[in-house]
Amino acid sequence: MTVKFIDSINSTQDFLIKSVKEGSIIPPFALVAAMQTNGIGSRGNEWEGLEGNLFMSFCIANSALPDDVCENSLSIYFAGIMCEVLRNFGSQVWLKWPNDFYVNDMKIGGTITSKVGEIYICGLGLNLVKAPKNAGILDVNLDIKQVVSSFILYLEQKPSWKQIFTKFAIDFEKSRLFSTHKKNKTFSLADAKLLDDGSLLVGNERIFSLR
């Protein structure tokens, strides 16, 4: 995977989506910014871009992914890979359903995935050194390039969905203390059933990760 490091950008995710549509960037490619001024968070919110944190988006073709991962679970898959990387460095990070990084009860980052044709574009944000109000930071001291290179190395090994999901299912028990949102409705995760594809069964309604 080609990796480009830049000083600042409005949004790595928006830039890659536009570039892939235009054909000016071909996967596999990753863009990492030292500063992001208009990042995308969950449910259309802005992800605050404090300098020194990780702001990365990468594009990858469907053919480069394992056969057992479904499209609706890709954000979980990518976030699960990052969790494994961080844990290998000694972090106690865990993945809250569907794709938010937490240390203890504080959010430290998240993922968002878009699709252009048969190409997936994933944005990853992590608070490595600074955090806005009511958020946390990673519990180990890591260099941005160290995190990026380790993540890409693991991604290129094409771990199976089953391998990633096994660890995610353990983390999901911590998610039961939280709620999730869909179409302006809030659902408690306390009694939700986690299905094998990463979706949830809440009452009689099935909920997929929509970002």
JSON list of C-alpha atoms in Angstrom, two decimals:
[
{"chain": "A", "resi": 1, "resn": "MET", "atom": "CA", "xyz": [0.00, 0.00, 0.00]},
{"chain": "A", "resi": 2, "resn": "THR", "atom": "CA", "xyz": [1.26, 3.45, -0.90]},
{"chain": "A", "resi": 3, "resn": "VAL", "atom": "CA", "xyz": [1.20, 5.82, 2.10]},
{"chain": "A", "resi": 4, "resn": "LYS", "atom": "CA", "xyz": [1.39, 9.60, 1.84]},
{"chain": "A", "resi": 5, "resn": "PHE", "atom": "CA", "xyz": [1.93, 11.82, 4.89]},
{"chain": "A", "resi": 6, "resn": "ILE", "atom": "CA", "xyz": [0.82, 15.45, 4.71]},
{"chain": "A", "resi": 7, "resn": "ASP", "atom": "CA", "xyz": [0.78, 18.36, 7.15]},
{"chain": "A", "resi": 8, "resn": "SER", "atom": "CA", "xyz": [-2.87, 19.43, 6.97]},
{"chain": "A", "resi": 9, "resn": "ILE", "atom": "CA", "xyz": [-6.13, 18.81, 5.12]},
{"chain": "A", "resi": 10, "resn": "ASN", "atom": "CA", "xyz": [-9.83, 19.50, 5.54]},
{"chain": "A", "resi": 11, "resn": "SER", "atom": "CA", "xyz": [-10.75, 15.80, 5.56]},
{"chain": "A", "resi": 12, "resn": "THR", "atom": "CA", "xyz": [-8.70, 12.78, 4.51]},
{"chain": "A", "resi": 13, "resn": "GLN", "atom": "CA", "xyz": [-11.94, 10.90, 3.91]},
{"chain": "A", "resi": 14, "resn": "ASP", "atom": "CA", "xyz": [-13.50, 13.53, 1.65]},
{"chain": "A", "resi": 15, "resn": "PHE", "atom": "CA", "xyz": [-10.25, 13.89, -0.30]},
{"chain": "A", "resi": 16, "resn": "LEU", "atom": "CA", "xyz": [-9.94, 10.16, -0.95]},
{"chain": "A", "resi": 17, "resn": "ILE", "atom": "CA", "xyz": [-13.59, 9.78, -1.95]},
{"chain": "A", "resi": 18, "resn": "LYS", "atom": "CA", "xyz": [-13.21, 12.60, -4.48]},
{"chain": "A", "resi": 19, "resn": "SER", "atom": "CA", "xyz": [-9.86, 11.31, -5.75]},
{"chain": "A", "resi": 20, "resn": "VAL", "atom": "CA", "xyz": [-11.11, 7.73, -6.20]},
{"chain": "A", "resi": 21, "resn": "LYS", "atom": "CA", "xyz": [-14.18, 8.97, -8.08]},
{"chain": "A", "resi": 22, "resn": "GLU", "atom": "CA", "xyz": [-11.92, 11.03, -10.39]},
{"chain": "A", "resi": 23, "resn": "GLY", "atom": "CA", "xyz": [-9.51, 8.13, -10.84]},
{"chain": "A", "resi": 24, "resn": "SER", "atom": "CA", "xyz": [-6.54, 10.19, -9.66]},
{"chain": "A", "resi": 25, "resn": "ILE", "atom": "CA", "xyz": [-5.87, 7.75, -6.82]},
{"chain": "A", "resi": 26, "resn": "ILE", "atom": "CA", "xyz": [-5.95, 3.99, -7.27]},
{"chain": "A", "resi": 27, "resn": "PRO", "atom": "CA", "xyz": [-6.01, 1.56, -4.33]},
{"chain": "A", "resi": 28, "resn": "PRO", "atom": "CA", "xyz": [-4.32, 0.46, -2.24]},
{"chain": "A", "resi": 29, "resn": "PHE", "atom": "CA", "xyz": [-3.49, 3.94, -0.96]},
{"chain": "A", "resi": 30, "resn": "ALA", "atom": "CA", "xyz": [-3.46, 5.66, 2.43]},
{"chain": "A", "resi": 31, "resn": "LEU", "atom": "CA", "xyz": [-3.42, 9.35, 3.30]},
{"chain": "A", "resi": 32, "resn": "VAL", "atom": "CA", "xyz": [-2.29, 10.45, 6.77]},
{"chain": "A", "resi": 33, "resn": "ALA", "atom": "CA", "xyz": [-2.53, 14.05, 7.97]},
{"chain": "A", "resi": 34, "resn": "ALA", "atom": "CA", "xyz": [-0.84, 15.67, 10.95]},
{"chain": "A", "resi": 35, "resn": "MET", "atom": "CA", "xyz": [-3.80, 18.05, 11.20]},
{"chain": "A", "resi": 36, "resn": "GLN", "atom": "CA", "xyz": [-7.40, 17.79, 10.00]},
{"chain": "A", "resi": 37, "resn": "THR", "atom": "CA", "xyz": [-9.70, 20.80, 10.02]},
{"chain": "A", "resi": 38, "resn": "ASN", "atom": "CA", "xyz": [-13.05, 19.33, 9.00]},
{"chain": "A", "resi": 39, "resn": "GLY", "atom": "CA", "xyz": [-13.04, 15.63, 9.85]},
{"chain": "A", "resi": 40, "resn": "ILE", "atom": "CA", "xyz": [-16.11, 13.40, 9.64]},
{"chain": "A", "resi": 41, "resn": "GLY", "atom": "CA", "xyz": [-17.46, 11.76, 12.79]},
{"chain": "A", "resi": 42, "resn": "SER", "atom": "CA", "xyz": [-20.36, 9.44, 13.43]},
{"chain": "A", "resi": 43, "resn": "ARG", "atom": "CA", "xyz": [-23.89, 10.37, 12.31]},
{"chain": "A", "resi": 44, "resn": "GLY", "atom": "CA", "xyz": [-22.53, 13.27, 10.25]},
{"chain": "A", "resi": 45, "resn": "ASN", "atom": "CA", "xyz": [-20.88, 14.99, 13.21]},
{"chain": "A", "resi": 46, "resn": "GLU", "atom": "CA", "xyz": [-17.50, 16.68, 12.92]},
{"chain": "A", "resi": 47, "resn": "TRP", "atom": "CA", "xyz": [-14.48, 14.84, 14.30]},
{"chain": "A", "resi": 48, "resn": "GLU", "atom": "CA", "xyz": [-12.36, 17.44, 16.09]},
{"chain": "A", "resi": 49, "resn": "GLY", "atom": "CA", "xyz": [-8.86, 17.43, 14.62]},
{"chain": "A", "resi": 50, "resn": "LEU", "atom": "CA", "xyz": [-6.31, 18.24, 17.31]},
{"chain": "A", "resi": 51, "resn": "GLU", "atom": "CA", "xyz": [-2.72, 18.30, 16.08]},
{"chain": "A", "resi": 52, "resn": "GLY", "atom": "CA", "xyz": [-0.64, 15.25, 16.92]},
{"chain": "A", "resi": 53, "resn": "ASN", "atom": "CA", "xyz": [-3.49, 12.76, 16.72]},
{"chain": "A", "resi": 54, "resn": "LEU", "atom": "CA", "xyz": [-4.05, 10.19, 13.97]},
{"chain": "A", "resi": 55, "resn": "PHE", "atom": "CA", "xyz": [-6.10, 11.22, 10.93]},
{"chain": "A", "resi": 56, "resn": "MET", "atom": "CA", "xyz": [-5.92, 8.53, 8.28]},
{"chain": "A", "resi": 57, "resn": "SER", "atom": "CA", "xyz": [-8.06, 7.36, 5.38]},
{"chain": "A", "resi": 58, "resn": "PHE", "atom": "CA", "xyz": [-7.21, 4.50, 3.08]},
{"chain": "A", "resi": 59, "resn": "CYS", "atom": "CA", "xyz": [-8.79, 2.95, 0.01]},
{"chain": "A", "resi": 60, "resn": "ILE", "atom": "CA", "xyz": [-8.80, -0.75, -0.73]},
{"chain": "A", "resi": 61, "resn": "ALA", "atom": "CA", "xyz": [-10.35, -2.86, -3.46]},
{"chain": "A", "resi": 62, "resn": "ASN", "atom": "CA", "xyz": [-12.96, -5.48, -2.65]},
{"chain": "A", "resi": 63, "resn": "SER", "atom": "CA", "xyz": [-10.64, -8.14, -4.08]},
{"chain": "A", "resi": 64, "resn": "ALA", "atom": "CA", "xyz": [-8.04, -7.37, -1.38]},
{"chain": "A", "resi": 65, "resn": "LEU", "atom": "CA", "xyz": [-10.42, -8.31, 1.44]},
{"chain": "A", "resi": 66, "resn": "PRO", "atom": "CA", "xyz": [-11.12, -11.77, 2.90]},
{"chain": "A", "resi": 67, "resn": "ASP", "atom": "CA", "xyz": [-14.06, -13.66, 1.41]},
{"chain": "A", "resi": 68, "resn": "ASP", "atom": "CA", "xyz": [-15.89, -14.06, 4.73]},
{"chain": "A", "resi": 69, "resn": "VAL", "atom": "CA", "xyz": [-16.38, -10.36, 5.57]},
{"chain": "A", "resi": 70, "resn": "CYS", "atom": "CA", "xyz": [-19.62, -8.71, 4.46]},
{"chain": "A", "resi": 71, "resn": "GLU", "atom": "CA", "xyz": [-19.86, -5.13, 3.27]},
{"chain": "A", "resi": 72, "resn": "ASN", "atom": "CA", "xyz": [-22.06, -4.01, 6.16]},
{"chain": "A", "resi": 73, "resn": "SER", "atom": "CA", "xyz": [-19.41, -5.11, 8.66]},
{"chain": "A", "resi": 74, "resn": "LEU", "atom": "CA", "xyz": [-16.34, -3.51, 7.09]},
{"chain": "A", "resi": 75, "resn": "SER", "atom": "CA", "xyz": [-16.06, -0.67, 9.61]},
{"chain": "A", "resi": 76, "resn": "ILE", "atom": "CA", "xyz": [-16.09, -3.25, 12.39]},
{"chain": "A", "resi": 77, "resn": "TYR", "atom": "CA", "xyz": [-13.49, -5.28, 10.52]},
{"chain": "A", "resi": 78, "resn": "PHE", "atom": "CA", "xyz": [-11.12, -2.34, 9.97]},
{"chain": "A", "resi": 79, "resn": "ALA", "atom": "CA", "xyz": [-11.59, -1.06, 13.52]},
{"chain": "A", "resi": 80, "resn": "GLY", "atom": "CA", "xyz": [-11.00, -4.56, 14.88]},
{"chain": "A", "resi": 81, "resn": "ILE", "atom": "CA", "xyz": [-7.67, -4.75, 13.06]},
{"chain": "A", "resi": 82, "resn": "MET", "atom": "CA", "xyz": [-6.62, -1.42, 14.58]},
{"chain": "A", "resi": 83, "resn": "CYS", "atom": "CA", "xyz": [-7.65, -2.64, 18.04]},
{"chain": "A", "resi": 84, "resn": "GLU", "atom": "CA", "xyz": [-5.46, -5.70, 17.65]},
{"chain": "A", "resi": 85, "resn": "VAL", "atom": "CA", "xyz": [-2.53, -3.53, 16.58]},
{"chain": "A", "resi": 86, "resn": "LEU", "atom": "CA", "xyz": [-2.91, -1.23, 19.59]},
{"chain": "A", "resi": 87, "resn": "ARG", "atom": "CA", "xyz": [-3.31, -4.13, 22.00]},
{"chain": "A", "resi": 88, "resn": "ASN", "atom": "CA", "xyz": [-0.09, -5.63, 20.70]},
{"chain": "A", "resi": 89, "resn": "PHE", "atom": "CA", "xyz": [1.59, -2.44, 21.91]},
{"chain": "A", "resi": 90, "resn": "GLY", "atom": "CA", "xyz": [0.09, -2.89, 25.38]},
{"chain": "A", "resi": 91, "resn": "SER", "atom": "CA", "xyz": [-3.06, -0.78, 25.11]},
{"chain": "A", "resi": 92, "resn": "GLN", "atom": "CA", "xyz": [-6.28, -1.69, 26.93]},
{"chain": "A", "resi": 93, "resn": "VAL", "atom": "CA", "xyz": [-8.34, -0.26, 24.06]},
{"chain": "A", "resi": 94, "resn": "TRP", "atom": "CA", "xyz": [-11.64, -1.95, 23.26]},
{"chain": "A", "resi": 95, "resn": "LEU", "atom": "CA", "xyz": [-14.15, -1.61, 20.43]},
{"chain": "A", "resi": 96, "resn": "LYS", "atom": "CA", "xyz": [-17.63, -0.34, 21.26]},
{"chain": "A", "resi": 97, "resn": "TRP", "atom": "CA", "xyz": [-20.33, -1.43, 18.83]},
{"chain": "A", "resi": 98, "resn": "PRO", "atom": "CA", "xyz": [-20.16, -0.78, 16.05]},
{"chain": "A", "resi": 99, "resn": "ASN", "atom": "CA", "xyz": [-16.80, 0.92, 15.46]},
{"chain": "A", "resi": 100, "resn": "ASP", "atom": "CA", "xyz": [-15.73, 3.34, 18.19]},
{"chain": "A", "resi": 101, "resn": "PHE", "atom": "CA", "xyz": [-12.44, 3.00, 20.05]},
{"chain": "A", "resi": 102, "resn": "TYR", "atom": "CA", "xyz": [-12.67, 3.27, 23.83]},
{"chain": "A", "resi": 103, "resn": "VAL", "atom": "CA", "xyz": [-10.26, 3.22, 26.74]},
{"chain": "A", "resi": 104, "resn": "ASN", "atom": "CA", "xyz": [-12.22, 2.49, 29.91]},
{"chain": "A", "resi": 105, "resn": "ASP", "atom": "CA", "xyz": [-15.43, 4.51, 29.42]},
{"chain": "A", "resi": 106, "resn": "MET", "atom": "CA", "xyz": [-13.97, 7.27, 27.25]},
{"chain": "A", "resi": 107, "resn": "LYS", "atom": "CA", "xyz": [-14.12, 7.41, 23.46]},
{"chain": "A", "resi": 108, "resn": "ILE", "atom": "CA", "xyz": [-10.70, 7.89, 21.88]},
{"chain": "A", "resi": 109, "resn": "GLY", "atom": "CA", "xyz": [-11.55, 7.48, 18.19]},
{"chain": "A", "resi": 110, "resn": "GLY", "atom": "CA", "xyz": [-13.61, 5.75, 15.55]},
{"chain": "A", "resi": 111, "resn": "THR", "atom": "CA", "xyz": [-13.94, 4.59, 11.96]},
{"chain": "A", "resi": 112, "resn": "ILE", "atom": "CA", "xyz": [-16.19, 5.39, 9.02]},
{"chain": "A", "resi": 113, "resn": "THR", "atom": "CA", "xyz": [-16.36, 3.52, 5.72]},
{"chain": "A", "resi": 114, "resn": "SER", "atom": "CA", "xyz": [-17.66, 4.64, 2.32]},
{"chain": "A", "resi": 115, "resn": "LYS", "atom": "CA", "xyz": [-17.85, 2.88, -1.05]},
{"chain": "A", "resi": 116, "resn": "VAL", "atom": "CA", "xyz": [-17.05, 4.07, -4.57]},
{"chain": "A", "resi": 117, "resn": "GLY", "atom": "CA", "xyz": [-17.80, 1.35, -7.10]},
{"chain": "A", "resi": 118, "resn": "GLU", "atom": "CA", "xyz": [-15.92, -1.72, -5.86]},
{"chain": "A", "resi": 119, "resn": "ILE", "atom": "CA", "xyz": [-13.51, 0.35, -3.77]},
{"chain": "A", "resi": 120, "resn": "TYR", "atom": "CA", "xyz": [-13.91, 0.91, -0.03]},
{"chain": "A", "resi": 121, "resn": "ILE", "atom": "CA", "xyz": [-12.63, 4.04, 1.66]},
{"chain": "A", "resi": 122, "resn": "CYS", "atom": "CA", "xyz": [-12.14, 3.88, 5.42]},
{"chain": "A", "resi": 123, "resn": "GLY", "atom": "CA", "xyz": [-11.37, 6.80, 7.69]},
{"chain": "A", "resi": 124, "resn": "LEU", "atom": "CA", "xyz": [-9.66, 6.17, 11.05]},
{"chain": "A", "resi": 125, "resn": "GLY", "atom": "CA", "xyz": [-9.30, 8.76, 13.79]},
{"chain": "A", "resi": 126, "resn": "LEU", "atom": "CA", "xyz": [-7.46, 8.23, 17.08]},
{"chain": "A", "resi": 127, "resn": "ASN", "atom": "CA", "xyz": [-6.66, 10.60, 19.92]},
{"chain": "A", "resi": 128, "resn": "LEU", "atom": "CA", "xyz": [-2.98, 9.78, 20.45]},
{"chain": "A", "resi": 129, "resn": "VAL", "atom": "CA", "xyz": [-1.85, 12.83, 22.43]},
{"chain": "A", "resi": 130, "resn": "LYS", "atom": "CA", "xyz": [-4.77, 15.26, 22.82]},
{"chain": "A", "resi": 131, "resn": "ALA", "atom": "CA", "xyz": [-8.52, 14.99, 23.32]},
{"chain": "A", "resi": 132, "resn": "PRO", "atom": "CA", "xyz": [-11.46, 17.37, 23.15]},
{"chain": "A", "resi": 133, "resn": "LYS", "atom": "CA", "xyz": [-13.78, 17.74, 26.14]},
{"chain": "A", "resi": 134, "resn": "ASN", "atom": "CA", "xyz": [-15.49, 14.49, 27.21]},
{"chain": "A", "resi": 135, "resn": "ALA", "atom": "CA", "xyz": [-13.13, 12.30, 25.19]},
{"chain": "A", "resi": 136, "resn": "GLY", "atom": "CA", "xyz": [-10.02, 10.32, 26.10]},
{"chain": "A", "resi": 137, "resn": "ILE", "atom": "CA", "xyz": [-6.60, 9.53, 24.67]},
{"chain": "A", "resi": 138, "resn": "LEU", "atom": "CA", "xyz": [-4.76, 6.32, 23.93]},
{"chain": "A", "resi": 139, "resn": "ASP", "atom": "CA", "xyz": [-3.23, 4.75, 27.04]},
{"chain": "A", "resi": 140, "resn": "VAL", "atom": "CA", "xyz": [0.17, 3.99, 25.45]},
{"chain": "A", "resi": 141, "resn": "ASN", "atom": "CA", "xyz": [2.65, 6.37, 23.85]},
{"chain": "A", "resi": 142, "resn": "LEU", "atom": "CA", "xyz": [2.91, 5.60, 20.14]},
{"chain": "A", "resi": 143, "resn": "ASP", "atom": "CA", "xyz": [4.26, 7.45, 17.13]},
{"chain": "A", "resi": 144, "resn": "ILE", "atom": "CA", "xyz": [1.84, 8.07, 14.25]},
{"chain": "A", "resi": 145, "resn": "LYS", "atom": "CA", "xyz": [4.07, 6.33, 11.69]},
{"chain": "A", "resi": 146, "resn": "GLN", "atom": "CA", "xyz": [4.44, 3.37, 14.04]},
{"chain": "A", "resi": 147, "resn": "VAL", "atom": "CA", "xyz": [0.67, 2.97, 14.28]},
{"chain": "A", "resi": 148, "resn": "VAL", "atom": "CA", "xyz": [0.11, 3.41, 10.54]},
{"chain": "A", "resi": 149, "resn": "SER", "atom": "CA", "xyz": [2.81, 0.98, 9.43]},
{"chain": "A", "resi": 150, "resn": "SER", "atom": "CA", "xyz": [1.68, -1.68, 11.92]},
{"chain": "A", "resi": 151, "resn": "PHE", "atom": "CA", "xyz": [-1.96, -1.31, 10.88]},
{"chain": "A", "resi": 152, "resn": "ILE", "atom": "CA", "xyz": [-1.21, -1.59, 7.17]},
{"chain": "A", "resi": 153, "resn": "LEU", "atom": "CA", "xyz": [1.04, -4.61, 7.72]},
{"chain": "A", "resi": 154, "resn": "TYR", "atom": "CA", "xyz": [-1.78, -6.41, 9.56]},
{"chain": "A", "resi": 155, "resn": "LEU", "atom": "CA", "xyz": [-4.40, -5.33, 7.02]},
{"chain": "A", "resi": 156, "resn": "GLU", "atom": "CA", "xyz": [-2.31, -6.70, 4.17]},
{"chain": "A", "resi": 157, "resn": "GLN", "atom": "CA", "xyz": [-2.19, -10.08, 5.90]},
{"chain": "A", "resi": 158, "resn": "LYS", "atom": "CA", "xyz": [-5.97, -10.30, 5.24]},
{"chain": "A", "resi": 159, "resn": "PRO", "atom": "CA", "xyz": [-7.06, -11.65, 8.64]},
{"chain": "A", "resi": 160, "resn": "SER", "atom": "CA", "xyz": [-10.41, -13.41, 8.35]},
{"chain": "A", "resi": 161, "resn": "TRP", "atom": "CA", "xyz": [-13.64, -11.87, 9.56]},
{"chain": "A", "resi": 162, "resn": "LYS", "atom": "CA", "xyz": [-13.96, -14.81, 11.96]},
{"chain": "A", "resi": 163, "resn": "GLN", "atom": "CA", "xyz": [-10.58, -13.99, 13.48]},
{"chain": "A", "resi": 164, "resn": "ILE", "atom": "CA", "xyz": [-11.50, -10.33, 14.04]},
{"chain": "A", "resi": 165, "resn": "PHE", "atom": "CA", "xyz": [-15.09, -11.04, 15.10]},
{"chain": "A", "resi": 166, "resn": "THR", "atom": "CA", "xyz": [-14.00, -13.45, 17.85]},
{"chain": "A", "resi": 167, "resn": "LYS", "atom": "CA", "xyz": [-12.23, -10.61, 19.69]},
{"chain": "A", "resi": 168, "resn": "PHE", "atom": "CA", "xyz": [-15.00, -8.14, 18.88]},
{"chain": "A", "resi": 169, "resn": "ALA", "atom": "CA", "xyz": [-17.62, -10.42, 20.44]},
{"chain": "A", "resi": 170, "resn": "ILE", "atom": "CA", "xyz": [-15.70, -10.29, 23.73]},
{"chain": "A", "resi": 171, "resn": "ASP", "atom": "CA", "xyz": [-15.59, -6.49, 23.60]},
{"chain": "A", "resi": 172, "resn": "PHE", "atom": "CA", "xyz": [-19.31, -6.36, 22.89]},
{"chain": "A", "resi": 173, "resn": "GLU", "atom": "CA", "xyz": [-20.11, -7.30, 26.49]},
{"chain": "A", "resi": 174, "resn": "LYS", "atom": "CA", "xyz": [-18.72, -3.88, 27.49]},
{"chain": "A", "resi": 175, "resn": "SER", "atom": "CA", "xyz": [-20.94, -2.25, 24.87]},
{"chain": "A", "resi": 176, "resn": "ARG", "atom": "CA", "xyz": [-24.04, -3.38, 26.78]},
{"chain": "A", "resi": 177, "resn": "LEU", "atom": "CA", "xyz": [-23.67, -0.36, 29.07]},
{"chain": "A", "resi": 178, "resn": "PHE", "atom": "CA", "xyz": [-24.25, 1.94, 26.08]},
{"chain": "A", "resi": 179, "resn": "SER", "atom": "CA", "xyz": [-26.89, 2.80, 23.49]},
{"chain": "A", "resi": 180, "resn": "THR", "atom": "CA", "xyz": [-26.83, 3.13, 19.72]},
{"chain": "A", "resi": 181, "resn": "HIS", "atom": "CA", "xyz": [-28.73, 5.31, 17.27]},
{"chain": "A", "resi": 182, "resn": "LYS", "atom": "CA", "xyz": [-30.64, 4.59, 14.07]},
{"chain": "A", "resi": 183, "resn": "LYS", "atom": "CA", "xyz": [-32.89, 6.98, 12.19]},
{"chain": "A", "resi": 184, "resn": "ASN", "atom": "CA", "xyz": [-33.16, 9.35, 15.16]},
{"chain": "A", "resi": 185, "resn": "LYS", "atom": "CA", "xyz": [-34.09, 6.48, 17.47]},
{"chain": "A", "resi": 186, "resn": "THR", "atom": "CA", "xyz": [-32.01, 5.35, 20.44]},
{"chain": "A", "resi": 187, "resn": "PHE", "atom": "CA", "xyz": [-31.62, 1.66, 21.25]},
{"chain": "A", "resi": 188, "resn": "SER", "atom": "CA", "xyz": [-30.17, 0.26, 24.47]},
{"chain": "A", "resi": 189, "resn": "LEU", "atom": "CA", "xyz": [-27.55, -2.42, 23.87]},
{"chain": "A", "resi": 190, "resn": "ALA", "atom": "CA", "xyz": [-28.21, -4.08, 27.24]},
{"chain": "A", "resi": 191, "resn": "ASP", "atom": "CA", "xyz": [-30.32, -6.91, 25.82]},
{"chain": "A", "resi": 192, "resn": "ALA", "atom": "CA", "xyz": [-29.16, -6.82, 22.19]},
{"chain": "A", "resi": 193, "resn": "LYS", "atom": "CA", "xyz": [-28.01, -10.01, 20.50]},
{"chain": "A", "resi": 194, "resn": "LEU", "atom": "CA", "xyz": [-24.80, -9.78, 18.48]},
{"chain": "A", "resi": 195, "resn": "LEU", "atom": "CA", "xyz": [-25.14, -11.79, 15.27]},
{"chain": "A", "resi": 196, "resn": "ASP", "atom": "CA", "xyz": [-22.29, -13.49, 13.41]},
{"chain": "A", "resi": 197, "resn": "ASP", "atom": "CA", "xyz": [-22.08, -10.78, 10.73]},
{"chain": "A", "resi": 198, "resn": "GLY", "atom": "CA", "xyz": [-21.67, -8.00, 13.30]},
{"chain": "A", "resi": 199, "resn": "SER", "atom": "CA", "xyz": [-25.26, -6.79, 13.13]},
{"chain": "A", "resi": 200, "resn": "LEU", "atom": "CA", "xyz": [-27.52, -6.60, 16.19]},
{"chain": "A", "resi": 201, "resn": "LEU", "atom": "CA", "xyz": [-30.93, -7.99, 16.95]},
{"chain": "A", "resi": 202, "resn": "VAL", "atom": "CA", "xyz": [-32.71, -5.51, 19.20]},
{"chain": "A", "resi": 203, "resn": "GLY", "atom": "CA", "xyz": [-36.20, -6.73, 19.96]},
{"chain": "A", "resi": 204, "resn": "ASN", "atom": "CA", "xyz": [-37.54, -7.68, 16.55]},
{"chain": "A", "resi": 205, "resn": "GLU", "atom": "CA", "xyz": [-35.33, -5.23, 14.65]},
{"chain": "A", "resi": 206, "resn": "ARG", "atom": "CA", "xyz": [-31.99, -6.01, 13.02]},
{"chain": "A", "resi": 207, "resn": "ILE", "atom": "CA", "xyz": [-29.47, -3.18, 13.06]},
{"chain": "A", "resi": 208, "resn": "PHE", "atom": "CA", "xyz": [-26.32, -2.95, 10.96]},
{"chain": "A", "resi": 209, "resn": "SER", "atom": "CA", "xyz": [-23.43, -0.58, 11.33]},
{"chain": "A", "resi": 210, "resn": "LEU", "atom": "CA", "xyz": [-24.35, 2.23, 8.96]},
{"chain": "A", "resi": 211, "resn": "ARG", "atom": "CA", "xyz": [-21.02, 4.03, 8.88]}
]
